[in-house]
Coordinates of C-alpha atoms and ligand atoms in Angstrom, one line a residue:
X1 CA -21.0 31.4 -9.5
X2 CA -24.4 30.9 -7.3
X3 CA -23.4 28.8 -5.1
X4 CA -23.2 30.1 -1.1
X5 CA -20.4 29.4 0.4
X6 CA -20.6 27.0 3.6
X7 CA -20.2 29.3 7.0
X8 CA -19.2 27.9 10.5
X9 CA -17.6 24.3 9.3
X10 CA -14.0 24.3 10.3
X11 CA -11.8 21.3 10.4
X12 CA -8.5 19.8 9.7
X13 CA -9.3 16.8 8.1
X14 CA -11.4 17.4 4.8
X15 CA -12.6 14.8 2.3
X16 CA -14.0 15.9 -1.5
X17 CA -16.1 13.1 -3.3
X18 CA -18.6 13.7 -6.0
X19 CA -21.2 12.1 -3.6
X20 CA -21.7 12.2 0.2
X21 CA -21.5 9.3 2.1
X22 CA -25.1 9.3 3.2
X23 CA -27.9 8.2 1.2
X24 CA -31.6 9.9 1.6
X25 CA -34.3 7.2 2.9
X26 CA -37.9 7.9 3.5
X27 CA -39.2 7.3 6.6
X28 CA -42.5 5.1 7.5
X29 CA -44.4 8.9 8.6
X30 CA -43.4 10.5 4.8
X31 CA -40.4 12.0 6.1
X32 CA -37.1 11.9 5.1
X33 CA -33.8 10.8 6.8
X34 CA -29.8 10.0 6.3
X35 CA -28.6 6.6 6.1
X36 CA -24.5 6.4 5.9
X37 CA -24.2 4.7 2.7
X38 CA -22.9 0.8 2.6
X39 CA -19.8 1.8 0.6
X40 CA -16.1 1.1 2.1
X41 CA -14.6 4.5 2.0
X42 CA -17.1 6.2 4.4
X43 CA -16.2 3.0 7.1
X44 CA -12.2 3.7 6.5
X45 CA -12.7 7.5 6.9
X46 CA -15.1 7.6 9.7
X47 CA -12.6 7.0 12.4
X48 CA -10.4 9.5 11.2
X49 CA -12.6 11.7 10.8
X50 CA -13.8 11.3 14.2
X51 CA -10.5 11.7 15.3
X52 CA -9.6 14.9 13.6
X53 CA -13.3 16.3 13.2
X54 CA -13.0 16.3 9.8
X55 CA -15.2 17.0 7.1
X56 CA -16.5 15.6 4.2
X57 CA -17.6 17.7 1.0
X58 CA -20.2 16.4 -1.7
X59 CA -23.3 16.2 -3.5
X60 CA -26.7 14.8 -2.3
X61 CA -27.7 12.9 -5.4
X62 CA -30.3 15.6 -6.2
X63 CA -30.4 18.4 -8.6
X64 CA -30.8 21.9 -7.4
X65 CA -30.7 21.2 -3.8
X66 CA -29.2 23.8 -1.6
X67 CA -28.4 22.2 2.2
X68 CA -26.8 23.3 5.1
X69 CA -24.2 21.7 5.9
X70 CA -24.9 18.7 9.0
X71 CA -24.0 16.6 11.3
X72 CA -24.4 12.7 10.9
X73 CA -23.8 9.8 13.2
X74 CA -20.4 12.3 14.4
X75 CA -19.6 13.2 10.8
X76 CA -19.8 16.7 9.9
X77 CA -21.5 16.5 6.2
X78 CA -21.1 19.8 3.6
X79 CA -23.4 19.3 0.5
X80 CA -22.3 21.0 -2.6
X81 CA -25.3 22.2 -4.4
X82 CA -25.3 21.1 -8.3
X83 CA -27.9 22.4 -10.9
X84 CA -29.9 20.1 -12.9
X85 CA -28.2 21.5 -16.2
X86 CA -24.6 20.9 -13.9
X87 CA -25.9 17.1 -13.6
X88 CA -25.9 16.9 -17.2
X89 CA -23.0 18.2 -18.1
X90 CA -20.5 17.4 -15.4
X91 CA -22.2 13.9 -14.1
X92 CA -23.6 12.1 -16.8
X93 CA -21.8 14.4 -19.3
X94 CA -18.0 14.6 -18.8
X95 CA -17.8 12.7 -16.0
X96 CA -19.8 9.4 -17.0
X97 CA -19.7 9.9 -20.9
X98 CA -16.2 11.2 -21.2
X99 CA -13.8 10.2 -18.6
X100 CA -15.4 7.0 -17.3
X101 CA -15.6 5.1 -21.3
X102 CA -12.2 6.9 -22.1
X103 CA -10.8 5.3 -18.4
X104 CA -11.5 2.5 -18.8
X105 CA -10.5 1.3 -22.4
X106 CA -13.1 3.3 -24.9
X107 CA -15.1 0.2 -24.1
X108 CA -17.6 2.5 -24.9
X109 CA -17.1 5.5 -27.4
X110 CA -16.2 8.6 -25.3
X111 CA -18.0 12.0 -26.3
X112 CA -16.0 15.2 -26.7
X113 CA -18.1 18.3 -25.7
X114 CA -16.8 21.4 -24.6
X115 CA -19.8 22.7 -23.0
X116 CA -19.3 19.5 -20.8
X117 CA -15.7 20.3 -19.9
X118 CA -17.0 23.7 -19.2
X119 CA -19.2 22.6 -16.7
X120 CA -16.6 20.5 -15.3
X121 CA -14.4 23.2 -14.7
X122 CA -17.5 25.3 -12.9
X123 CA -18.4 22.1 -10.6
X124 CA -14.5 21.2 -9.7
X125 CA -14.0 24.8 -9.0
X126 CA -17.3 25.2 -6.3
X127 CA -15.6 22.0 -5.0
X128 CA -11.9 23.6 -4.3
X129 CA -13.7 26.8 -3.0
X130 CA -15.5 24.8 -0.4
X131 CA -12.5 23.1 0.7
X132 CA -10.6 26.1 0.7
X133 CA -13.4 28.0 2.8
X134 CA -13.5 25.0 5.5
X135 CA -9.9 24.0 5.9
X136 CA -7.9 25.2 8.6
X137 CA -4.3 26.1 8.3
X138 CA -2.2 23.5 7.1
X139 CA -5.1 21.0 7.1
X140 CA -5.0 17.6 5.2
X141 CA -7.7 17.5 2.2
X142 CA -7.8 14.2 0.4
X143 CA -9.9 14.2 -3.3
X144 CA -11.3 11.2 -4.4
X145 CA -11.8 10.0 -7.9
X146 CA -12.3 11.1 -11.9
X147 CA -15.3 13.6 -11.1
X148 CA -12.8 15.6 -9.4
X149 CA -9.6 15.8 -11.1
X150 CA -9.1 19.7 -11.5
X151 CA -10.0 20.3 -7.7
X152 CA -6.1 19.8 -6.6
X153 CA -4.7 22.4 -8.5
X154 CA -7.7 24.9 -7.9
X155 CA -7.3 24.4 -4.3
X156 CA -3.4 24.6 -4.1
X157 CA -3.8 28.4 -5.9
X158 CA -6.4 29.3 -2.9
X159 CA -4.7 27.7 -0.5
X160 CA -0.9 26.3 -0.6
X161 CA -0.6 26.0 2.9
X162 CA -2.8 22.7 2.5
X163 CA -1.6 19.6 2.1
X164 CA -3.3 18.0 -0.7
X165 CA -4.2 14.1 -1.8
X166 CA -5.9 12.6 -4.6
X167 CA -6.9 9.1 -5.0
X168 CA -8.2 7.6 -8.2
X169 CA -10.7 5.0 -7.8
X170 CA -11.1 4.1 -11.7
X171 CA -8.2 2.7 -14.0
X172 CA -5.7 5.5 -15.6
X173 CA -5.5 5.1 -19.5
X174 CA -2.3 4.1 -21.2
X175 CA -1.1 6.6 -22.7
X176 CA -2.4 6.0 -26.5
X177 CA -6.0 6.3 -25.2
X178 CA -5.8 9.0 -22.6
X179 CA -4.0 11.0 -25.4
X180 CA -7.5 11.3 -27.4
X181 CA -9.1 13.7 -24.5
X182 CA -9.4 17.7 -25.9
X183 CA -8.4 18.5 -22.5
X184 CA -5.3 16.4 -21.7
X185 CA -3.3 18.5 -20.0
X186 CA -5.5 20.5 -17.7
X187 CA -6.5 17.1 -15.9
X188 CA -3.2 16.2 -15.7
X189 CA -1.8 19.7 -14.6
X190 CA -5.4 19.4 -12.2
X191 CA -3.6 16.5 -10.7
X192 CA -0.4 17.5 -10.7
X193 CA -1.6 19.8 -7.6
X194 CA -1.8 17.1 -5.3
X195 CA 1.1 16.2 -3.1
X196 CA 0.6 12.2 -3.8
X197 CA -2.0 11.1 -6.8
X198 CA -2.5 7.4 -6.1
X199 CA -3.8 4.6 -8.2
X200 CA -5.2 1.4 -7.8
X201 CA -2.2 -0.2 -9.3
X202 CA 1.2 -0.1 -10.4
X203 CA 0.1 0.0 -14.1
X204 CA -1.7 3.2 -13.8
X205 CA 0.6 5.1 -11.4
X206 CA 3.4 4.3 -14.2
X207 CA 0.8 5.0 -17.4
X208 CA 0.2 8.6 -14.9
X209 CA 4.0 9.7 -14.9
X210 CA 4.4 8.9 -18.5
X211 CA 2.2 10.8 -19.6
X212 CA 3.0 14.1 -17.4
X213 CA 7.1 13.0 -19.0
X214 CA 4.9 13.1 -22.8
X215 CA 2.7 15.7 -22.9
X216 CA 3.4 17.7 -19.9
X217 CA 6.7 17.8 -20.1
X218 CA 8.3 17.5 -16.9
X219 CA 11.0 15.4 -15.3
X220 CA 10.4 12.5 -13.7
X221 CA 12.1 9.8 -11.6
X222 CA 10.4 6.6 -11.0
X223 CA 6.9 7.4 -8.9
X224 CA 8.1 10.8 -8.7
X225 CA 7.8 14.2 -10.6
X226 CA 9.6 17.2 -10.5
X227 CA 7.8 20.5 -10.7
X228 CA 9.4 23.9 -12.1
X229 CA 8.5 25.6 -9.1
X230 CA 10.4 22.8 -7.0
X231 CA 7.3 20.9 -6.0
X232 CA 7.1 17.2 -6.5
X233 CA 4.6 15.0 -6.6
X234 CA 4.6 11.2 -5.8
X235 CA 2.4 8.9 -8.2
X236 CA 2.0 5.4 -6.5
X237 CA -0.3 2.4 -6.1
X238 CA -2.8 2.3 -2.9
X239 CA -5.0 -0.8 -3.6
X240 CA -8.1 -0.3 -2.1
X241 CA -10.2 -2.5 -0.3
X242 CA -12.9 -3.7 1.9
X243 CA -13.8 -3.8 5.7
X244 CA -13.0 -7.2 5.9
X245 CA -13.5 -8.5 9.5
X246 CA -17.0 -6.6 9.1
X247 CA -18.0 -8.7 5.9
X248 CA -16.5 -12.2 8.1
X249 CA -18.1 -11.4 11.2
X250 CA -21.9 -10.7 8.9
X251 CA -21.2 -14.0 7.2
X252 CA -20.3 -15.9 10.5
X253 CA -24.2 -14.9 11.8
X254 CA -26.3 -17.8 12.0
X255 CA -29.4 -15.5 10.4
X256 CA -26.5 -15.0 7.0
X257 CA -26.1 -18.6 7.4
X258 CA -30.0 -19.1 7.4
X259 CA -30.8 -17.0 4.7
X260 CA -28.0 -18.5 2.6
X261 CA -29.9 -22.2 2.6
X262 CA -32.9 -20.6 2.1
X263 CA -31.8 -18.7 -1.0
X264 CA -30.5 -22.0 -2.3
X265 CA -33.9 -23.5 -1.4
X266 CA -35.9 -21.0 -3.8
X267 CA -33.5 -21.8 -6.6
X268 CA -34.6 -25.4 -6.4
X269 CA -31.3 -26.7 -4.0
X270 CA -29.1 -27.2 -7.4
X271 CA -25.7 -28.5 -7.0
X272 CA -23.6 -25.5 -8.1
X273 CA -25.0 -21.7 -7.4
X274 CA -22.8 -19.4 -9.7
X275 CA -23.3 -15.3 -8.7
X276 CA -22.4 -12.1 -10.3
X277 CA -22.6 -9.0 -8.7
X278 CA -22.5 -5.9 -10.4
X279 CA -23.4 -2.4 -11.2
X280 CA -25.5 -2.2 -14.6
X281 CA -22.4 -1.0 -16.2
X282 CA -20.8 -1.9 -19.6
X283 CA -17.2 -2.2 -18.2
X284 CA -18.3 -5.7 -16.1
X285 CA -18.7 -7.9 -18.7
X286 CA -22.2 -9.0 -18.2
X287 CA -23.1 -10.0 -22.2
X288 CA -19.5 -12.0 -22.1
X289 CA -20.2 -13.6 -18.6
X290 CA -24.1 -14.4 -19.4
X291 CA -22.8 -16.1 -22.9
X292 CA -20.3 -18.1 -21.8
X293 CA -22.4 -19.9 -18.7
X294 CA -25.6 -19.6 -21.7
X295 CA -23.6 -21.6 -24.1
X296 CA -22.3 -24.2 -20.8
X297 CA -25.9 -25.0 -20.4
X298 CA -27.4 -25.3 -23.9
X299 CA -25.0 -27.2 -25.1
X300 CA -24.9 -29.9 -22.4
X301 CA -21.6 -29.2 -20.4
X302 CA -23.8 -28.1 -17.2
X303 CA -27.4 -29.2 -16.3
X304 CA -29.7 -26.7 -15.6
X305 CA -31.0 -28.5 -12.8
X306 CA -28.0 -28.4 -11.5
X307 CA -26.3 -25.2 -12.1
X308 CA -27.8 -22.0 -11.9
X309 CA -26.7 -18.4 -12.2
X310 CA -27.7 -16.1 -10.1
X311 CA -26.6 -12.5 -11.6
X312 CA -27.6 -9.2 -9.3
X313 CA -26.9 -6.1 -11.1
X314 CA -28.1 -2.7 -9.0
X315 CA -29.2 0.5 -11.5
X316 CA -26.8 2.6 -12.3
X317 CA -26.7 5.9 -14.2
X318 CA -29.9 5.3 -15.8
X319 CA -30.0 8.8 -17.7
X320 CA -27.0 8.1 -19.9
X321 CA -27.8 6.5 -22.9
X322 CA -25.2 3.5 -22.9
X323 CA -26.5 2.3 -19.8
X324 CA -30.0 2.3 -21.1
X325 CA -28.8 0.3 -24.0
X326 CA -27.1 -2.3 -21.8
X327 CA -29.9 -2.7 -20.0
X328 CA -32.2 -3.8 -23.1
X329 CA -28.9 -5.8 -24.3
X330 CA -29.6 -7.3 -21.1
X331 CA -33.0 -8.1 -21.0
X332 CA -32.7 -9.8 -24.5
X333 CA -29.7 -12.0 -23.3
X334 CA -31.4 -13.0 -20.2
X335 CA -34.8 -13.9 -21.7
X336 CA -33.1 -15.8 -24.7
X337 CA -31.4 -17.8 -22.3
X338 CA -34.0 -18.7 -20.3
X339 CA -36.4 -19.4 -23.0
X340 CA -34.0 -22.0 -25.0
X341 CA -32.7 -23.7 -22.2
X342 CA -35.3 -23.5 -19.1
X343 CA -37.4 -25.7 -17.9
X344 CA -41.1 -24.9 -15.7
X345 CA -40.1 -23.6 -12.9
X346 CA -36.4 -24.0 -13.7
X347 CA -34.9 -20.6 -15.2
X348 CA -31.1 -21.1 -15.1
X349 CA -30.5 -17.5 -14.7
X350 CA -32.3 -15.4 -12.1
X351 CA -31.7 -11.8 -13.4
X352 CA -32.3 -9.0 -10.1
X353 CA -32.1 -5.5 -11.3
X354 CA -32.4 -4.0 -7.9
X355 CA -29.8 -3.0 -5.0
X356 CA -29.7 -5.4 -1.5
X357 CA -28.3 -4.4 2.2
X358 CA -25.3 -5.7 3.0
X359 CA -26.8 -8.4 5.2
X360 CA -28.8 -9.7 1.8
X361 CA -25.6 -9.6 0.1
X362 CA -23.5 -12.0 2.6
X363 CA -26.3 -14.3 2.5
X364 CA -25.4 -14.2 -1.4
X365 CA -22.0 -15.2 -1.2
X366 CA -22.4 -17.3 1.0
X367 CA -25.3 -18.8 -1.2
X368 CA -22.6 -18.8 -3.7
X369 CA -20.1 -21.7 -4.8
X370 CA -18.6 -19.9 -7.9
X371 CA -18.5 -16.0 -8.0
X372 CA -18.2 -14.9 -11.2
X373 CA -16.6 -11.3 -11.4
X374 CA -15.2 -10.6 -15.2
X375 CA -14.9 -6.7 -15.8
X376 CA -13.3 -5.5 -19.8
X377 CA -11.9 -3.3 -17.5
X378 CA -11.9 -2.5 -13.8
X379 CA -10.4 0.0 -11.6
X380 CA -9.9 -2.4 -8.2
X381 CA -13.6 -4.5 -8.0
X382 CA -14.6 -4.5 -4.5
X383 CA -17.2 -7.2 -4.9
X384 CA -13.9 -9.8 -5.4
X385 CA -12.9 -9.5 -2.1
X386 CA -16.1 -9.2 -0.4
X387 CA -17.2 -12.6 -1.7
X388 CA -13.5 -13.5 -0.3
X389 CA -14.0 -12.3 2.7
X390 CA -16.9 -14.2 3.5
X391 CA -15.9 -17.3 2.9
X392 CA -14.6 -18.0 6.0
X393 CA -14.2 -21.8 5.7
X394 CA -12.4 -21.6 2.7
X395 CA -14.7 -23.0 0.4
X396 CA -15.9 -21.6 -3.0
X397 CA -14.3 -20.0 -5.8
X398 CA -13.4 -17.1 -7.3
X399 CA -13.2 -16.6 -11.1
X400 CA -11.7 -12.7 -12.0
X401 CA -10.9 -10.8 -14.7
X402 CA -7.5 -10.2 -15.6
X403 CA -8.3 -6.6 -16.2
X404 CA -9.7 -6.4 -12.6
X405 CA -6.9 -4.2 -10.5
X406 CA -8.4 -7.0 -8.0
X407 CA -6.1 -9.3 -10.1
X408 CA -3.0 -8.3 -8.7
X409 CA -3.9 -9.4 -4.9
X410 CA -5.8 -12.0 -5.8
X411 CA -3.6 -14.2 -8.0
X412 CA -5.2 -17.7 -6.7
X413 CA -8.8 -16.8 -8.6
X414 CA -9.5 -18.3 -11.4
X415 CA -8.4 -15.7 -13.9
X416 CA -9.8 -15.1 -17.2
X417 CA -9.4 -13.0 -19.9
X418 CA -13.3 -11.7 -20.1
X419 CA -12.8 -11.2 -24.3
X420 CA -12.5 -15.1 -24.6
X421 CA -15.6 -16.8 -24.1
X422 CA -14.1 -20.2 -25.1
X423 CA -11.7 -19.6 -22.2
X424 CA -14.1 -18.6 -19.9
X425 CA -16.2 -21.7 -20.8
X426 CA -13.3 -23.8 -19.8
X427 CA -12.2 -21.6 -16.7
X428 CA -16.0 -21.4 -15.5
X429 CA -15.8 -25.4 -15.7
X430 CA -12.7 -25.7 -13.6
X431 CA -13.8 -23.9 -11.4
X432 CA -17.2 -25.7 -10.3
X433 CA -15.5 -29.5 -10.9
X434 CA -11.7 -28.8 -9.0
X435 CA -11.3 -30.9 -6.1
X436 CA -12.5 -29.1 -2.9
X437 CA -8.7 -29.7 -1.6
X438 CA -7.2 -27.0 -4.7
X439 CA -10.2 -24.7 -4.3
X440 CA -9.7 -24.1 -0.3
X441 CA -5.7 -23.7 -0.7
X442 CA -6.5 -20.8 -3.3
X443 CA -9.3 -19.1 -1.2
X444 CA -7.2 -19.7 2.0
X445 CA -4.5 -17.7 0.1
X446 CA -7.0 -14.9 -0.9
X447 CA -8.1 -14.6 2.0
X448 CA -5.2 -14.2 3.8
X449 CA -4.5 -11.3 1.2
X450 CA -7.9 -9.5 2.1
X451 CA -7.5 -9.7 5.9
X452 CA -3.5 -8.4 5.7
X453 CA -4.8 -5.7 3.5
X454 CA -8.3 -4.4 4.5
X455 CA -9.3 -0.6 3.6
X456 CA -7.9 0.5 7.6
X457 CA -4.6 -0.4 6.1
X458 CA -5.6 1.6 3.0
X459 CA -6.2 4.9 4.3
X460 CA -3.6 4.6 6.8
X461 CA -0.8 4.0 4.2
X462 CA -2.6 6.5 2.0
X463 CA -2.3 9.2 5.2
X464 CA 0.9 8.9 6.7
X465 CA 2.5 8.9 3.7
X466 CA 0.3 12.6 2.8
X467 CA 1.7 13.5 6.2
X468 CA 5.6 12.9 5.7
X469 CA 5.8 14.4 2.1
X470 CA 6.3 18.0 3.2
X471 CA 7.6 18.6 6.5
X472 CA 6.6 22.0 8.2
X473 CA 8.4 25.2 6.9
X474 CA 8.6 23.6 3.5
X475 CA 10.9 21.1 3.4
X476 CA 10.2 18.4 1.4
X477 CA 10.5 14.7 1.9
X478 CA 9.5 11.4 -0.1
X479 CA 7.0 8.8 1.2
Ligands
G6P501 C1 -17.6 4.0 -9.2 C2 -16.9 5.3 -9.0 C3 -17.4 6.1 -7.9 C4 -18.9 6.2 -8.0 C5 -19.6 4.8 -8.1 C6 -21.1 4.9 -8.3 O1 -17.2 3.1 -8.1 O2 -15.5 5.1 -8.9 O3 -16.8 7.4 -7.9 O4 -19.5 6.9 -6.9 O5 -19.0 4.1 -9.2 O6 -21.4 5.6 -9.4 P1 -22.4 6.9 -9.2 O7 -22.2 7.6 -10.6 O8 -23.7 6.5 -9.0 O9 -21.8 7.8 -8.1

């Protein structure tokens, strides 16, 4: 299979992603270094994996590269090499044009290639063998997301002493769409090897078991499933989320505040700054989102000089070619915009299709008096509660997606459904005008949610519920 095994690595606690949580960054002498990267799950695992001296399994980003594994900031780090034909086949192949559109609504067309699943199978397979190679006996492994879905059952045939999670980050199809993948029922019998598969929601745990009942064919029982072999396997919702007294505590700093009125200075001090922040990707709902504020301002029902949009949208998957076209779709939105409705030195959107540190990003929201997050379809949306979580006086307003899982915690946004621009004209509206006395009982509310329910609680709930479902000696109990 060409890959070397890693040597020496032992631990108890062992976490799969596709990616590692360090990003490269080149140092002001041309060298290169680690930086842990800003995402949540990395800051809800560390401590654990302090703790236990776990490890954590994944790619570097870069084709080809073989690493040994490392030690960063107390985290022991294995990379999993991946060749460059591997990147196209199982990243941007069947991982980011089959199961990400087919995931999240065939929002975009999914591709059916079978050298693609064939790669998928190779990469997942390097993945369970690594895991299987560094886990000690009866050690807890927990798999994240769609990249990975085979690993579970790979790594229970190597190693059924383990006790196996899985966590989706993405949606799970209802059963109509998930139905049109070649490969149904391996990924579902991939999954099936976990101990507990959880889901961002409710919705998609249920749309998971009905489809194992459908196609699989096994019994099931509410969250649960019942195995031949006498396994089961629990499929619930853990909703994700944020470090949220880390986000408060970078908006409380008087530089964040600083920043923030300086921001609002360079876009001209308008009354109302409206924000989007998103990955390039065509599940957010940037054309719909960009419209619907585009038609606000040209036809009169917000000034330009008075409301601006401020919409940052990091690269993302640049090789695949729906992305590319987004990008262009874009660009022409953007600049039409702009050029019917601007004034000199008075663009009313400012377009950023770059990445900012966290620190830039609190300055953002709190910049912000509307955030604007509208996803066609959206596993949790993590930049919801961020914004959320910032606003620690309560002012500000959130309008969401209905299809954001985000929209089941956050039920005092300003929901929309992202398909209806006419709606989201009207929603978009409220949400600027309201009286400041309805917008700070909804945020209070939302807040409330994100501090009771941060991504500590996550992993927690996620955990002790991986450690009560199989007692030692086998016996089996329910979370
Ligand atoms: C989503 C996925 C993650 C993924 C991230 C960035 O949040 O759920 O698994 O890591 O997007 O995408 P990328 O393809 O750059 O890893």
């Amino acid at each position: 299979r060409g890959s070397s095994k890693p040597t020496g690595v032992r631990a108890s606690f062992v976490v799969l992603a596709n990616r590692l949580p360090v990003d490269r960054v080149s140092m002001p002498d041309g060298s290169t270094a680690w930086r842990t990267s800003p995402g949540g799950l990395v800051t809800a695992l560390e401590p654990v994996m302090r703790r236990q001296g776990g490890a954590w399994i994944g790619w570097s980003g870069a084709p080809d590269e073989k690493l040994d594994p490392f030690e960063h900031d107390g985290l022991q780090l294995v990379p999993i090499p991946i060749k460059a034909d591997e990147v196209e086949e199982y990243y941007e192949g069947f991982s980011n044009s089959t199961l990400w559109p087919l995931y999240h609504d065939v929002i975009a067309p999914p591709e059916f290639h079978r050298e693609w699943f064939d790669a998928y199978v190779v990469v997942n397979r390097r993945f369970a063998e690594f895991a299987a190679e560094i886990a000690e006996p009866n050690a807890v492994v927990w798999v994240q997301d769609y990249q990975l879905q085979l690993v579970p059952q790979m790594l229970r045939e190597l190693r059924p002493d383990l006790r196996i999670g899985f966590f989706l980050h993405v949606p799970f199809p209802p059963v109509e769409l998930y139905t049109q993948l070649p490969w149904r029922r391996r990924i579902l019998e991939g999954l099936l090897g976990a101990d507990i598969v959880g889901f961002q929601t409710t919705g998609a745990a249920q749309n998971f078991v009905r489809l194992v009942r459908l196609r699989v064919g096994h019994k099931t029982h509410r969250d649960t499933v019942y195995l031949p072999d006498g396994r089961s396997v629990v499929a619930k919702a853990y909703p994700i989320s944020i470090d949220t007294g880390y986000f408060e505590e970078l908006a409380r700093q008087p530089e964040t505040e600083a920043r923030a009125s300086e921001i609002r200075a360079s876009l001209g001090n308008p009354r109302f700054v409206l924000l989007g922040v998103d990955r390039l990707d065509y599940t957010k709902g940037l054309p719909q989102r960009l419209r619907a504020f585009g038609e606000l301002a040209s036809e009169g029902l917000l000034d330009p000089a008075d409301a601006v949009f401020v919409q940052v949208a990091p690269p993302s998957r640049e090789r695949v070619d729906q992305y590319r076209r987004l990008r262009d779709e874009i660009d022409r939105i953007v600049g039409r915009i702009n050029g019917d409705v601007g004034r000199i030195g008075q663009p009313p959107i400012t377009y950023l299709h770059s990445s900012y540190p966290r620190a830039e990003m609190a300055a953002l929201y709190r910049a912000a008096d509307v955030m604007v997050v509208t996803p066609l379809r959206d596993g949790m949306n993590l930049v919801a509660k961020e914004y959320v979580a910032t606003r620690y006086l309560d002012s500000g307003a959130l309008v969401l997606s209905e299809f954001a899982g985000a929209a089941a915690e956050l039920k005092q946004a300003y929901l929309v459904n992202p398909y209806d621009i006419n709606g989201m004209k009207a929603t978009m509206l409220k949400a600027i005008s309201d009286p400041p006395k309805e917008k700070s009982k909804r945020m209070r509310a939302m807040r409330r949610q994100v501090k009771e329910h941060d991504i500590e609680t996550w992993a927690r709930t996620f955990l002790e519920d991986l450690a009560q479902v199989r007692e030692p000696h086998g016996k089996r109990t329910r979370p």
